[in-house]
PDB file of C-alpha atoms in Angstrom:
ATOM      1  CA  MET A   1     -37.779-100.455 -39.534  1.00 50.00           C
ATOM      2  CA  SER A   2     -36.593 -96.989 -38.237  1.00 61.00           C
ATOM      3  CA  ASP A   3     -35.669 -96.261 -34.685  1.00 70.00           C
ATOM      4  CA  LEU A   4     -37.569 -92.828 -34.939  1.00 73.00           C
ATOM      5  CA  PRO A   5     -40.960 -92.750 -33.624  1.00 79.00           C
ATOM      6  CA  ASP A   6     -43.941 -92.378 -35.974  1.00 83.00           C
ATOM      7  CA  ILE A   7     -45.515 -88.830 -35.835  1.00 82.00           C
ATOM      8  CA  LYS A   8     -49.083 -88.146 -36.916  1.00 84.00           C
ATOM      9  CA  LEU A   9     -50.795 -84.608 -36.984  1.00 84.00           C
ATOM     10  CA  ILE A  10     -54.615 -84.606 -36.763  1.00 86.00           C
ATOM     11  CA  ILE A  11     -56.183 -81.265 -37.136  1.00 88.00           C
ATOM     12  CA  ASP A  12     -59.389 -81.115 -35.383  1.00 89.00           C
ATOM     13  CA  GLU A  13     -61.487 -78.094 -34.641  1.00 89.00           C
ATOM     14  CA  ALA A  14     -62.913 -79.718 -31.347  1.00 89.00           C
ATOM     15  CA  PHE A  15     -59.586 -79.158 -29.574  1.00 85.00           C
ATOM     16  CA  GLU A  16     -59.345 -75.709 -28.161  1.00 83.00           C
ATOM     17  CA  LYS A  17     -55.459 -76.039 -27.435  1.00 82.00           C
ATOM     18  CA  LEU A  18     -52.639 -78.234 -28.445  1.00 83.00           C
ATOM     19  CA  THR A  19     -53.136 -81.707 -27.153  1.00 86.00           C
ATOM     20  CA  VAL A  20     -50.316 -84.196 -27.309  1.00 86.00           C
ATOM     21  CA  ILE A  21     -50.995 -88.060 -26.988  1.00 89.00           C
ATOM     22  CA  ILE A  22     -48.239 -90.404 -26.777  1.00 89.00           C
ATOM     23  CA  LYS A  23     -48.925 -94.052 -27.367  1.00 90.00           C
ATOM     24  CA  ASN A  24     -46.407 -96.723 -26.869  1.00 90.00           C
ATOM     25  CA  ARG A  25     -46.584-100.291 -25.396  1.00 91.00           C
ATOM     26  CA  GLU A  26     -44.749 -99.173 -22.150  1.00 92.00           C
ATOM     27  CA  ASN A  27     -43.514 -96.071 -20.321  1.00 90.00           C
ATOM     28  CA  ASN A  28     -39.750 -96.102 -21.116  1.00 90.00           C
ATOM     29  CA  GLU A  29     -36.820 -93.787 -21.487  1.00 86.00           C
ATOM     30  CA  ASP A  30     -38.005 -92.725 -25.015  1.00 86.00           C
ATOM     31  CA  VAL A  31     -41.521 -91.794 -23.736  1.00 86.00           C
ATOM     32  CA  GLU A  32     -40.040 -89.944 -20.777  1.00 85.00           C
ATOM     33  CA  GLY A  33     -37.806 -88.104 -23.331  1.00 83.00           C
ATOM     34  CA  VAL A  34     -40.452 -87.100 -25.589  1.00 85.00           C
ATOM     35  CA  ILE A  35     -42.545 -85.781 -22.585  1.00 83.00           C
ATOM     36  CA  ASN A  36     -39.428 -83.822 -21.358  1.00 77.00           C
ATOM     37  CA  ALA A  37     -38.696 -82.309 -24.754  1.00 79.00           C
ATOM     38  CA  ILE A  38     -42.361 -81.218 -25.027  1.00 79.00           C
ATOM     39  CA  GLN A  39     -42.374 -79.672 -21.388  1.00 73.00           C
ATOM     40  CA  ASN A  40     -39.045 -77.818 -22.354  1.00 66.00           C
ATOM     41  CA  TYR A  41     -40.589 -76.351 -25.555  1.00 71.00           C
ATOM     42  CA  ALA A  42     -43.604 -75.093 -23.660  1.00 68.00           C
ATOM     43  CA  ASN A  43     -41.632 -73.569 -20.980  1.00 55.00           C
ATOM     44  CA  ASN A  44     -39.285 -71.625 -23.122  1.00 61.00           C
ATOM     45  CA  GLN A  45     -42.296 -70.116 -25.323  1.00 68.00           C
ATOM     46  CA  LYS A  46     -42.246 -66.324 -25.086  1.00 77.00           C
ATOM     47  CA  PRO A  47     -45.225 -64.870 -23.450  1.00 83.00           C
ATOM     48  CA  MET A  48     -48.274 -63.845 -25.584  1.00 87.00           C
ATOM     49  CA  ILE A  49     -49.080 -60.254 -25.664  1.00 91.00           C
ATOM     50  CA  GLN A  50     -52.522 -58.947 -24.385  1.00 92.00           C
ATOM     51  CA  ALA A  51     -53.995 -56.725 -26.981  1.00 94.00           C
ATOM     52  CA  TYR A  52     -57.564 -55.426 -27.588  1.00 95.00           C
ATOM     53  CA  PHE A  53     -59.706 -55.363 -30.885  1.00 93.00           C
ATOM     54  CA  LYS A  54     -63.112 -53.903 -30.797  1.00 91.00           C
ATOM     55  CA  GLY A  55     -63.388 -54.450 -27.051  1.00 87.00           C
ATOM     56  CA  SER A  56     -62.388 -57.866 -27.075  1.00 91.00           C
ATOM     57  CA  VAL A  57     -59.178 -59.095 -25.410  1.00 92.00           C
ATOM     58  CA  VAL A  58     -56.721 -61.106 -27.668  1.00 91.00           C
ATOM     59  CA  MET A  59     -53.814 -63.010 -26.715  1.00 90.00           C
ATOM     60  CA  LEU A  60     -51.106 -62.537 -29.588  1.00 90.00           C
ATOM     61  CA  PRO A  61     -48.198 -64.943 -30.195  1.00 87.00           C
ATOM     62  CA  GLN A  62     -45.118 -62.840 -30.607  1.00 90.00           C
ATOM     63  CA  ARG A  63     -44.249 -64.388 -34.074  1.00 88.00           C
ATOM     64  CA  LYS A  64     -47.493 -63.033 -35.482  1.00 91.00           C
ATOM     65  CA  ILE A  65     -46.289 -59.234 -34.648  1.00 94.00           C
ATOM     66  CA  PHE A  66     -44.780 -57.134 -37.193  1.00 95.00           C
ATOM     67  CA  ARG A  67     -44.283 -53.961 -35.185  1.00 95.00           C
ATOM     68  CA  ILE A  68     -45.554 -52.142 -32.205  1.00 96.00           C
ATOM     69  CA  TYR A  69     -45.801 -48.345 -32.447  1.00 96.00           C
ATOM     70  CA  ILE A  70     -47.353 -45.130 -31.027  1.00 95.00           C
ATOM     71  CA  VAL A  71     -50.068 -43.082 -32.927  1.00 95.00           C
ATOM     72  CA  ASN A  72     -51.792 -40.284 -31.116  1.00 94.00           C
ATOM     73  CA  ARG A  73     -50.852 -41.440 -27.730  1.00 93.00           C
ATOM     74  CA  LYS A  74     -52.126 -44.981 -28.412  1.00 95.00           C
ATOM     75  CA  ILE A  75     -49.968 -48.111 -28.668  1.00 96.00           C
ATOM     76  CA  LEU A  76     -50.875 -50.349 -31.489  1.00 96.00           C
ATOM     77  CA  ILE A  77     -49.650 -53.823 -32.507  1.00 96.00           C
ATOM     78  CA  GLN A  78     -49.659 -54.585 -36.184  1.00 95.00           C
ATOM     79  CA  THR A  79     -50.014 -58.151 -37.386  1.00 93.00           C
ATOM     80  CA  SER A  80     -50.576 -59.346 -41.048  1.00 89.00           C
ATOM     81  CA  GLU A  81     -54.286 -59.403 -40.284  1.00 88.00           C
ATOM     82  CA  ARG A  82     -55.094 -56.138 -38.361  1.00 92.00           C
ATOM     83  CA  LEU A  83     -54.061 -53.580 -35.928  1.00 95.00           C
ATOM     84  CA  TYR A  84     -54.548 -54.076 -32.181  1.00 97.00           C
ATOM     85  CA  GLU A  85     -54.561 -51.740 -29.278  1.00 96.00           C
ATOM     86  CA  VAL A  86     -52.271 -52.385 -26.104  1.00 95.00           C
ATOM     87  CA  ARG A  87     -52.697 -50.998 -22.685  1.00 93.00           C
ATOM     88  CA  LYS A  88     -48.975 -51.201 -21.716  1.00 92.00           C
ATOM     89  CA  ASN A  89     -46.294 -48.601 -22.456  1.00 92.00           C
ATOM     90  CA  LEU A  90     -43.431 -49.524 -25.020  1.00 93.00           C
ATOM     91  CA  ARG A  91     -40.851 -49.946 -22.314  1.00 93.00           C
ATOM     92  CA  ASP A  92     -42.960 -52.651 -20.441  1.00 92.00           C
ATOM     93  CA  LEU A  93     -43.655 -54.268 -23.725  1.00 93.00           C
ATOM     94  CA  GLU A  94     -39.994 -54.265 -24.740  1.00 91.00           C
ATOM     95  CA  GLU A  95     -39.250 -56.286 -21.449  1.00 90.00           C
ATOM     96  CA  LEU A  96     -41.844 -58.946 -22.570  1.00 90.00           C
ATOM     97  CA  LEU A  97     -40.661 -59.308 -26.020  1.00 92.00           C
ATOM     98  CA  ASP A  98     -38.171 -61.798 -27.235  1.00 88.00           C
ATOM     99  CA  SER A  99     -34.872 -59.657 -27.491  1.00 84.00           C
ATOM    100  CA  GLU A 100     -33.620 -61.846 -30.470  1.00 82.00           C
ATOM    101  CA  SER A 101     -36.687 -60.954 -32.734  1.00 86.00           C
ATOM    102  CA  PHE A 102     -37.585 -57.443 -31.498  1.00 91.00           C
ATOM    103  CA  ILE A 103     -35.852 -54.177 -31.585  1.00 91.00           C
ATOM    104  CA  ARG A 104     -36.485 -50.557 -30.822  1.00 93.00           C
ATOM    105  CA  ILE A 105     -35.940 -48.646 -33.853  1.00 92.00           C
ATOM    106  CA  SER A 106     -37.269 -45.156 -32.546  1.00 91.00           C
ATOM    107  CA  GLN A 107     -38.647 -43.628 -29.422  1.00 92.00           C
ATOM    108  CA  SER A 108     -41.969 -44.679 -30.597  1.00 94.00           C
ATOM    109  CA  GLU A 109     -41.522 -47.986 -32.434  1.00 95.00           C
ATOM    110  CA  ILE A 110     -40.436 -51.644 -31.822  1.00 95.00           C
ATOM    111  CA  LEU A 111     -39.977 -53.885 -34.882  1.00 93.00           C
ATOM    112  CA  ASN A 112     -39.880 -57.546 -35.169  1.00 93.00           C
ATOM    113  CA  ILE A 113     -36.796 -58.031 -37.414  1.00 89.00           C
ATOM    114  CA  LYS A 114     -38.079 -61.705 -38.458  1.00 88.00           C
ATOM    115  CA  ARG A 115     -40.970 -59.853 -40.477  1.00 91.00           C
ATOM    116  CA  VAL A 116     -38.818 -57.443 -42.213  1.00 90.00           C
ATOM    117  CA  LYS A 117     -38.520 -57.945 -46.149  1.00 91.00           C
ATOM    118  CA  ASN A 118     -35.791 -55.325 -46.770  1.00 89.00           C
ATOM    119  CA  PHE A 119     -33.572 -52.873 -45.083  1.00 87.00           C
ATOM    120  CA  ASP A 120     -32.672 -50.200 -47.304  1.00 88.00           C
ATOM    121  CA  PHE A 121     -29.372 -48.390 -46.168  1.00 82.00           C
ATOM    122  CA  SER A 122     -28.937 -46.384 -49.264  1.00 78.00           C
ATOM    123  CA  SER A 123     -30.337 -43.019 -47.641  1.00 70.00           C
ATOM    124  CA  THR A 124     -27.502 -41.189 -45.960  1.00 71.00           C
ATOM    125  CA  GLY A 125     -28.017 -41.336 -42.095  1.00 70.00           C
ATOM    126  CA  THR A 126     -31.217 -43.314 -42.030  1.00 77.00           C
ATOM    127  CA  ILE A 127     -32.674 -46.770 -42.740  1.00 86.00           C
ATOM    128  CA  GLU A 128     -35.696 -47.527 -44.564  1.00 88.00           C
ATOM    129  CA  VAL A 129     -37.447 -50.788 -43.523  1.00 91.00           C
ATOM    130  CA  GLU A 130     -39.946 -52.585 -45.574  1.00 92.00           C
ATOM    131  CA  LEU A 131     -42.052 -55.129 -43.932  1.00 93.00           C
ATOM    132  CA  GLU A 132     -43.439 -58.520 -45.394  1.00 92.00           C
ATOM    133  CA  ASN A 133     -46.761 -56.799 -45.687  1.00 90.00           C
ATOM    134  CA  GLY A 134     -45.136 -53.963 -47.983  1.00 90.00           C
ATOM    135  CA  GLU A 135     -45.619 -51.122 -45.460  1.00 91.00           C
ATOM    136  CA  LYS A 136     -42.387 -49.104 -44.793  1.00 92.00           C
ATOM    137  CA  THR A 137     -41.045 -47.312 -41.550  1.00 92.00           C
ATOM    138  CA  TYR A 138     -37.742 -45.751 -40.806  1.00 90.00           C
ATOM    139  CA  VAL A 139     -35.129 -46.250 -38.053  1.00 90.00           C
ATOM    140  CA  SER A 140     -34.468 -43.054 -36.179  1.00 88.00           C
ATOM    141  CA  ARG A 141     -30.960 -41.511 -36.887  1.00 85.00           C
ATOM    142  CA  ARG A 142     -30.323 -42.207 -33.007  1.00 86.00           C
ATOM    143  CA  ARG A 143     -30.761 -45.872 -33.335  1.00 86.00           C
ATOM    144  CA  VAL A 144     -28.912 -46.566 -36.672  1.00 84.00           C
ATOM    145  CA  LYS A 145     -25.777 -47.620 -34.906  1.00 82.00           C
ATOM    146  CA  GLU A 146     -27.509 -50.022 -32.582  1.00 83.00           C
ATOM    147  CA  ILE A 147     -29.622 -51.464 -35.518  1.00 81.00           C
ATOM    148  CA  LYS A 148     -26.466 -52.065 -37.693  1.00 80.00           C
ATOM    149  CA  ALA A 149     -24.857 -53.942 -34.593  1.00 81.00           C
ATOM    150  CA  ALA A 150     -28.010 -55.905 -33.930  1.00 77.00           C
ATOM    151  CA  LEU A 151     -28.239 -56.942 -37.506  1.00 76.00           C
ATOM    152  CA  SER A 152     -24.800 -58.078 -37.634  1.00 77.00           C
ATOM    153  CA  LYS A 153     -25.559 -60.432 -34.823  1.00 72.00           C
ATOM    154  CA  ALA A 154     -29.045 -61.560 -36.011  1.00 62.00           C
ATOM    155  CA  VAL A 155     -29.823 -64.743 -37.357  1.00 53.00           C
ATOM    156  CA  ILE A 156     -32.960 -64.120 -39.417  1.00 49.00           C
TER     157      ILE A 156
END
């Protein structure tokens, strides 16, 4: 018999949010440890980003975001599913985003480096970035040095 707890995942559409049920014969140190671990996990989560799609408000988890960029004075968030509009400026968004995952690659674009498929350094003076969805974007010449430094530190 193992000292590890049994873990069971039940997917049920009736639950609107994550619900954790802990069953044990008594409230002991192990139970308190599991509760503390779950609370620490929840407290360390990065804030979701409020975005808009067809007039509806959507809360986007940061891990789903590929990139955030400006087109025609509108700020857009790209995920694997679609584009969303945001009503914050890039600087405010940059403060909300996880600095280990997101990096500014130009004056008008922030990139989730965990959603990058490939960095192409072959062009002189610039970096081509291919995202997991096949789209390509470029690092501005001003930011090449910063990107190289960030990538050398990043654990992807």
